[in-house]
PDB file of C-alpha atoms in Angstrom:
ATOM      1  CA  MET Z   1      97.426 117.779 108.081  1.00 84.00           C
ATOM      2  CA  LEU Z   2      95.246 114.468 108.802  1.00 87.00           C
ATOM      3  CA  PRO Z   3      96.869 111.539 110.725  1.00 88.00           C
ATOM      4  CA  GLY Z   4      98.809 108.842 108.914  1.00 90.00           C
ATOM      5  CA  VAL Z   5      99.250 111.570 106.127  1.00 94.00           C
ATOM      6  CA  PRO Z   6     102.899 112.642 106.623  1.00 95.00           C
ATOM      7  CA  ALA Z   7     103.817 109.326 107.426  1.00 95.00           C
ATOM      8  CA  LEU Z   8     102.636 107.733 104.263  1.00 96.00           C
ATOM      9  CA  LEU Z   9     104.312 110.610 102.208  1.00 96.00           C
ATOM     10  CA  LEU Z  10     107.101 110.334 104.558  1.00 96.00           C
ATOM     11  CA  LEU Z  11     106.821 106.866 103.504  1.00 96.00           C
ATOM     12  CA  ALA Z  12     106.792 107.614  99.538  1.00 97.00           C
ATOM     13  CA  GLY Z  13     109.618 109.467 100.613  1.00 97.00           C
ATOM     14  CA  SER Z  14     111.930 107.564 101.609  1.00 97.00           C
ATOM     15  CA  VAL Z  15     111.495 104.315  99.488  1.00 97.00           C
ATOM     16  CA  ALA Z  16     111.653 106.985  96.418  1.00 97.00           C
ATOM     17  CA  VAL Z  17     115.435 108.058  97.946  1.00 97.00           C
ATOM     18  CA  GLY Z  18     116.388 104.550  99.306  1.00 96.00           C
ATOM     19  CA  LEU Z  19     115.850 103.093  95.213  1.00 96.00           C
ATOM     20  CA  LEU Z  20     117.532 106.135  93.873  1.00 95.00           C
ATOM     21  CA  GLY Z  21     120.828 105.570  96.404  1.00 94.00           C
ATOM     22  CA  GLY Z  22     120.289 101.549  95.687  1.00 93.00           C
ATOM     23  CA  LEU Z  23     120.744 102.729  92.071  1.00 91.00           C
ATOM     24  CA  ALA Z  24     123.806 104.780  92.659  1.00 91.00           C
ATOM     25  CA  ALA Z  25     125.584 102.418  95.080  1.00 89.00           C
ATOM     26  CA  ARG Z  26     124.790  99.059  92.933  1.00 84.00           C
ATOM     27  CA  SER Z  27     126.998 100.035  90.023  1.00 80.00           C
ATOM     28  CA  SER Z  28     129.622  98.881  92.236  1.00 76.00           C
ATOM     29  CA  ALA Z  29     128.385  95.560  92.437  1.00 75.00           C
ATOM     30  CA  ALA Z  30     129.518  92.466  90.491  1.00 74.00           C
ATOM     31  CA  ASP Z  31     126.332  90.293  89.176  1.00 83.00           C
ATOM     32  CA  THR Z  32     122.789  90.722  88.820  1.00 86.00           C
ATOM     33  CA  ALA Z  33     122.021  88.674  92.509  1.00 86.00           C
ATOM     34  CA  GLN Z  34     124.577  91.408  94.078  1.00 89.00           C
ATOM     35  CA  GLN Z  35     122.940  94.499  92.762  1.00 91.00           C
ATOM     36  CA  HIS Z  36     119.773  93.229  93.823  1.00 93.00           C
ATOM     37  CA  ALA Z  37     120.861  92.847  97.383  1.00 93.00           C
ATOM     38  CA  VAL Z  38     122.415  96.373  97.364  1.00 94.00           C
ATOM     39  CA  MET Z  39     119.432  98.198  96.152  1.00 95.00           C
ATOM     40  CA  HIS Z  40     117.335  96.180  98.871  1.00 97.00           C
ATOM     41  CA  ALA Z  41     119.793  97.408 101.587  1.00 96.00           C
ATOM     42  CA  CYS Z  42     119.687 100.241 100.462  1.00 96.00           C
ATOM     43  CA  THR Z  43     116.167 101.080 100.616  1.00 98.00           C
ATOM     44  CA  THR Z  44     115.155  99.316 103.755  1.00 98.00           C
ATOM     45  CA  PHE Z  45     118.132 101.447 105.349  1.00 98.00           C
ATOM     46  CA  CYS Z  46     116.887 104.480 104.112  1.00 98.00           C
ATOM     47  CA  VAL Z  47     113.205 103.728 104.916  1.00 98.00           C
ATOM     48  CA  ALA Z  48     114.129 102.361 108.359  1.00 98.00           C
ATOM     49  CA  VAL Z  49     116.254 105.079 109.149  1.00 98.00           C
ATOM     50  CA  VAL Z  50     113.548 107.923 108.382  1.00 98.00           C
ATOM     51  CA  PHE Z  51     111.278 105.896 110.611  1.00 98.00           C
ATOM     52  CA  TRP Z  52     113.798 104.911 113.310  1.00 98.00           C
ATOM     53  CA  VAL Z  53     114.620 108.640 114.243  1.00 98.00           C
ATOM     54  CA  TRP Z  54     110.404 109.144 114.263  1.00 96.00           C
ATOM     55  CA  ALA Z  55     109.579 106.362 116.583  1.00 97.00           C
ATOM     56  CA  ILE Z  56     112.927 107.760 119.121  1.00 97.00           C
ATOM     57  CA  LYS Z  57     110.536 111.104 118.701  1.00 96.00           C
ATOM     58  CA  ASN Z  58     107.383 109.271 119.511  1.00 94.00           C
ATOM     59  CA  CYS Z  59     109.501 107.711 122.940  1.00 96.00           C
ATOM     60  CA  VAL Z  60     110.107 110.857 123.798  1.00 96.00           C
ATOM     61  CA  LYS Z  61     107.158 112.421 123.609  1.00 95.00           C
ATOM     62  CA  ASN Z  62     104.597 110.085 124.459  1.00 93.00           C
ATOM     63  CA  GLY Z  63     106.710 107.114 125.914  1.00 93.00           C
ATOM     64  CA  PHE Z  64     107.455 103.877 124.389  1.00 93.00           C
ATOM     65  CA  ASP Z  65     106.979 103.165 120.666  1.00 94.00           C
ATOM     66  CA  LEU Z  66     108.655  99.566 119.413  1.00 96.00           C
ATOM     67  CA  GLY Z  67     109.454 100.935 116.134  1.00 96.00           C
ATOM     68  CA  ALA Z  68     112.639 102.403 118.272  1.00 97.00           C
ATOM     69  CA  VAL Z  69     113.555  98.450 118.523  1.00 98.00           C
ATOM     70  CA  THR Z  70     112.232  96.826 115.253  1.00 98.00           C
ATOM     71  CA  PHE Z  71     113.139  99.930 113.106  1.00 98.00           C
ATOM     72  CA  LEU Z  72     116.915  99.516 114.845  1.00 98.00           C
ATOM     73  CA  LEU Z  73     116.848  95.556 113.970  1.00 98.00           C
ATOM     74  CA  ALA Z  74     115.996  96.746 110.413  1.00 98.00           C
ATOM     75  CA  ILE Z  75     118.828  98.989 110.124  1.00 98.00           C
ATOM     76  CA  GLY Z  76     121.362  96.546 111.342  1.00 97.00           C
ATOM     77  CA  GLY Z  77     119.962  93.526 108.802  1.00 97.00           C
ATOM     78  CA  ALA Z  78     120.365  96.148 105.706  1.00 97.00           C
ATOM     79  CA  VAL Z  79     123.766  97.089 107.236  1.00 96.00           C
ATOM     80  CA  VAL Z  80     124.507  93.191 106.733  1.00 95.00           C
ATOM     81  CA  GLU Z  81     123.221  92.160 103.895  1.00 95.00           C
ATOM     82  CA  TYR Z  82     125.395  95.413 102.326  1.00 93.00           C
ATOM     83  CA  MET Z  83     128.484  93.798 103.811  1.00 91.00           C
ATOM     84  CA  ALA Z  84     127.662  90.441 102.554  1.00 90.00           C
ATOM     85  CA  SER Z  85     126.788  91.413  98.729  1.00 86.00           C
ATOM     86  CA  SER Z  86     129.674  93.374  98.678  1.00 70.00           C
ATOM     87  CA  GLY Z  87     132.335  91.811 100.331  1.00 57.00           C
ATOM     88  CA  ALA Z  88     131.160  87.735 100.607  1.00 62.00           C
ATOM     89  CA  ARG Z  89     131.995  85.995 102.928  1.00 77.00           C
ATOM     90  CA  LYS Z  90     130.376  82.940 104.091  1.00 80.00           C
ATOM     91  CA  ALA Z  91     129.191  83.348 107.192  1.00 85.00           C
ATOM     92  CA  LEU Z  92     128.420  87.078 106.651  1.00 88.00           C
ATOM     93  CA  VAL Z  93     126.144  85.764 103.466  1.00 89.00           C
ATOM     94  CA  ASP Z  94     124.500  83.109 105.515  1.00 89.00           C
ATOM     95  CA  ARG Z  95     123.847  85.389 108.205  1.00 92.00           C
ATOM     96  CA  ALA Z  96     121.929  87.621 106.340  1.00 94.00           C
ATOM     97  CA  VAL Z  97     119.738  85.129 104.817  1.00 94.00           C
ATOM     98  CA  TRP Z  98     117.924  85.084 107.976  1.00 96.00           C
ATOM     99  CA  MET Z  99     118.726  88.252 109.342  1.00 97.00           C
ATOM    100  CA  VAL Z 100     117.058  90.333 106.723  1.00 97.00           C
ATOM    101  CA  PRO Z 101     114.037  88.676 106.646  1.00 98.00           C
ATOM    102  CA  THR Z 102     113.560  88.487 110.143  1.00 98.00           C
ATOM    103  CA  PHE Z 103     113.778  91.937 110.984  1.00 98.00           C
ATOM    104  CA  CYS Z 104     111.742  93.276 107.953  1.00 98.00           C
ATOM    105  CA  GLY Z 105     109.281  90.480 109.149  1.00 98.00           C
ATOM    106  CA  LEU Z 106     109.065  91.989 112.947  1.00 98.00           C
ATOM    107  CA  VAL Z 107     108.751  95.952 111.247  1.00 98.00           C
ATOM    108  CA  SER Z 108     106.126  94.212 109.256  1.00 98.00           C
ATOM    109  CA  ALA Z 109     104.230  93.068 112.365  1.00 98.00           C
ATOM    110  CA  ASN Z 110     104.792  95.741 114.745  1.00 97.00           C
ATOM    111  CA  TYR Z 111     102.469  97.709 112.086  1.00 97.00           C
ATOM    112  CA  LEU Z 112     100.039  95.100 112.136  1.00 97.00           C
ATOM    113  CA  ILE Z 113      99.574  95.754 115.458  1.00 96.00           C
ATOM    114  CA  GLY Z 114      98.756  99.260 114.947  1.00 94.00           C
ATOM    115  CA  VAL Z 115      96.276  97.996 112.128  1.00 96.00           C
ATOM    116  CA  PHE Z 116      94.052  96.537 115.226  1.00 96.00           C
ATOM    117  CA  LEU Z 117      94.276  99.417 117.934  1.00 93.00           C
ATOM    118  CA  PRO Z 118      91.322 100.623 118.279  1.00 93.00           C
ATOM    119  CA  LYS Z 119      89.644 104.215 117.594  1.00 93.00           C
ATOM    120  CA  GLN Z 120      92.560 104.858 114.930  1.00 93.00           C
ATOM    121  CA  PRO Z 121      91.755 107.371 112.347  1.00 95.00           C
ATOM    122  CA  LEU Z 122      91.196 105.995 108.839  1.00 95.00           C
ATOM    123  CA  LEU Z 123      94.111 107.384 107.108  1.00 95.00           C
ATOM    124  CA  LEU Z 124      96.332 106.252 110.028  1.00 95.00           C
ATOM    125  CA  VAL Z 125      95.200 102.742 109.353  1.00 96.00           C
ATOM    126  CA  VAL Z 126      95.488 102.961 105.960  1.00 96.00           C
ATOM    127  CA  TYR Z 127      99.739 104.020 106.606  1.00 96.00           C
ATOM    128  CA  PHE Z 128      99.980 101.014 109.128  1.00 97.00           C
ATOM    129  CA  ALA Z 129      98.614  98.990 106.668  1.00 97.00           C
ATOM    130  CA  CYS Z 130     101.067 100.045 103.750  1.00 97.00           C
ATOM    131  CA  GLY Z 131     103.575  99.091 106.174  1.00 98.00           C
ATOM    132  CA  VAL Z 132     102.722  96.035 106.671  1.00 98.00           C
ATOM    133  CA  VAL Z 133     102.926  95.422 103.139  1.00 98.00           C
ATOM    134  CA  PHE Z 134     106.079  97.188 102.387  1.00 98.00           C
ATOM    135  CA  TRP Z 135     108.087  95.414 105.042  1.00 98.00           C
ATOM    136  CA  ALA Z 136     106.784  92.188 104.259  1.00 98.00           C
ATOM    137  CA  ALA Z 137     107.250  92.506 100.764  1.00 98.00           C
ATOM    138  CA  ALA Z 138     110.967  93.669 102.058  1.00 98.00           C
ATOM    139  CA  ALA Z 139     110.743  90.509 103.933  1.00 98.00           C
ATOM    140  CA  VAL Z 140     110.919  88.105 100.919  1.00 98.00           C
ATOM    141  CA  LEU Z 141     112.279  90.425  98.557  1.00 97.00           C
ATOM    142  CA  GLY Z 142     115.365  90.690 101.121  1.00 97.00           C
ATOM    143  CA  PHE Z 143     115.504  87.137 101.494  1.00 96.00           C
ATOM    144  CA  CYS Z 144     115.592  86.220  97.730  1.00 95.00           C
ATOM    145  CA  ALA Z 145     118.042  89.053  97.230  1.00 93.00           C
ATOM    146  CA  CYS Z 146     120.056  87.449 100.129  1.00 93.00           C
ATOM    147  CA  ARG Z 147     119.686  83.832  98.694  1.00 91.00           C
ATOM    148  CA  GLY Z 148     120.560  84.681  95.253  1.00 90.00           C
ATOM    149  CA  VAL Z 149     124.015  86.326  96.526  1.00 88.00           C
ATOM    150  CA  ARG Z 150     124.546  83.399  98.290  1.00 85.00           C
ATOM    151  CA  SER Z 151     123.662  80.684  95.467  1.00 82.00           C
ATOM    152  CA  LYS Z 152     125.665  82.972  92.333  1.00 72.00           C
ATOM    153  CA  GLN Z 153     128.467  83.905  94.169  1.00 58.00           C
ATOM    154  CA  GLN Z 154     132.088  83.041  94.626  1.00 56.00           C
ATOM    155  CA  LEU Z 155     132.339  82.829  98.184  1.00 51.00           C
ATOM    156  CA  LEU Z 156     135.936  83.442 100.047  1.00 50.00           C
ATOM    157  CA  PRO Z 157     136.809  81.644 102.461  1.00 55.00           C
ATOM    158  CA  GLU Z 158     136.572  82.336 106.028  1.00 52.00           C
ATOM    159  CA  GLU Z 159     139.822  83.785 107.482  1.00 50.00           C
TER     160      GLU Z 159
END
């Protein structure tokens, strides 16, 4: 298979699985803002886990892959976002508002590096460009989802 094609297929598949998981999980959310955060968290978590495993495989086989770090951060951000949308502790929601867009943005920046690497096969560059767009959109949508939870949800006092 041509370089970039497996990654493009895996990206599309992991997004689809993440969205389906988010649809199932969002039924427990109390309002629309929480539902958006749950959908976003499930989708970014699924995609990040799949590509984190791939990055770890690359580290073992070819040497260091920055994705091993950035995808792990995105996984952490997705977990915090999910917990914030479900539990609604003010400090957790406040953390999610900056963590999710920052960590998704770091993944997007990592893909941007790949776009400009010299002598890459065209479909691999297309995959990197899709990664830039997906993770940049995830950063913006995650910020909006977390801000929505913060502004619309009755926040419980800190314990």
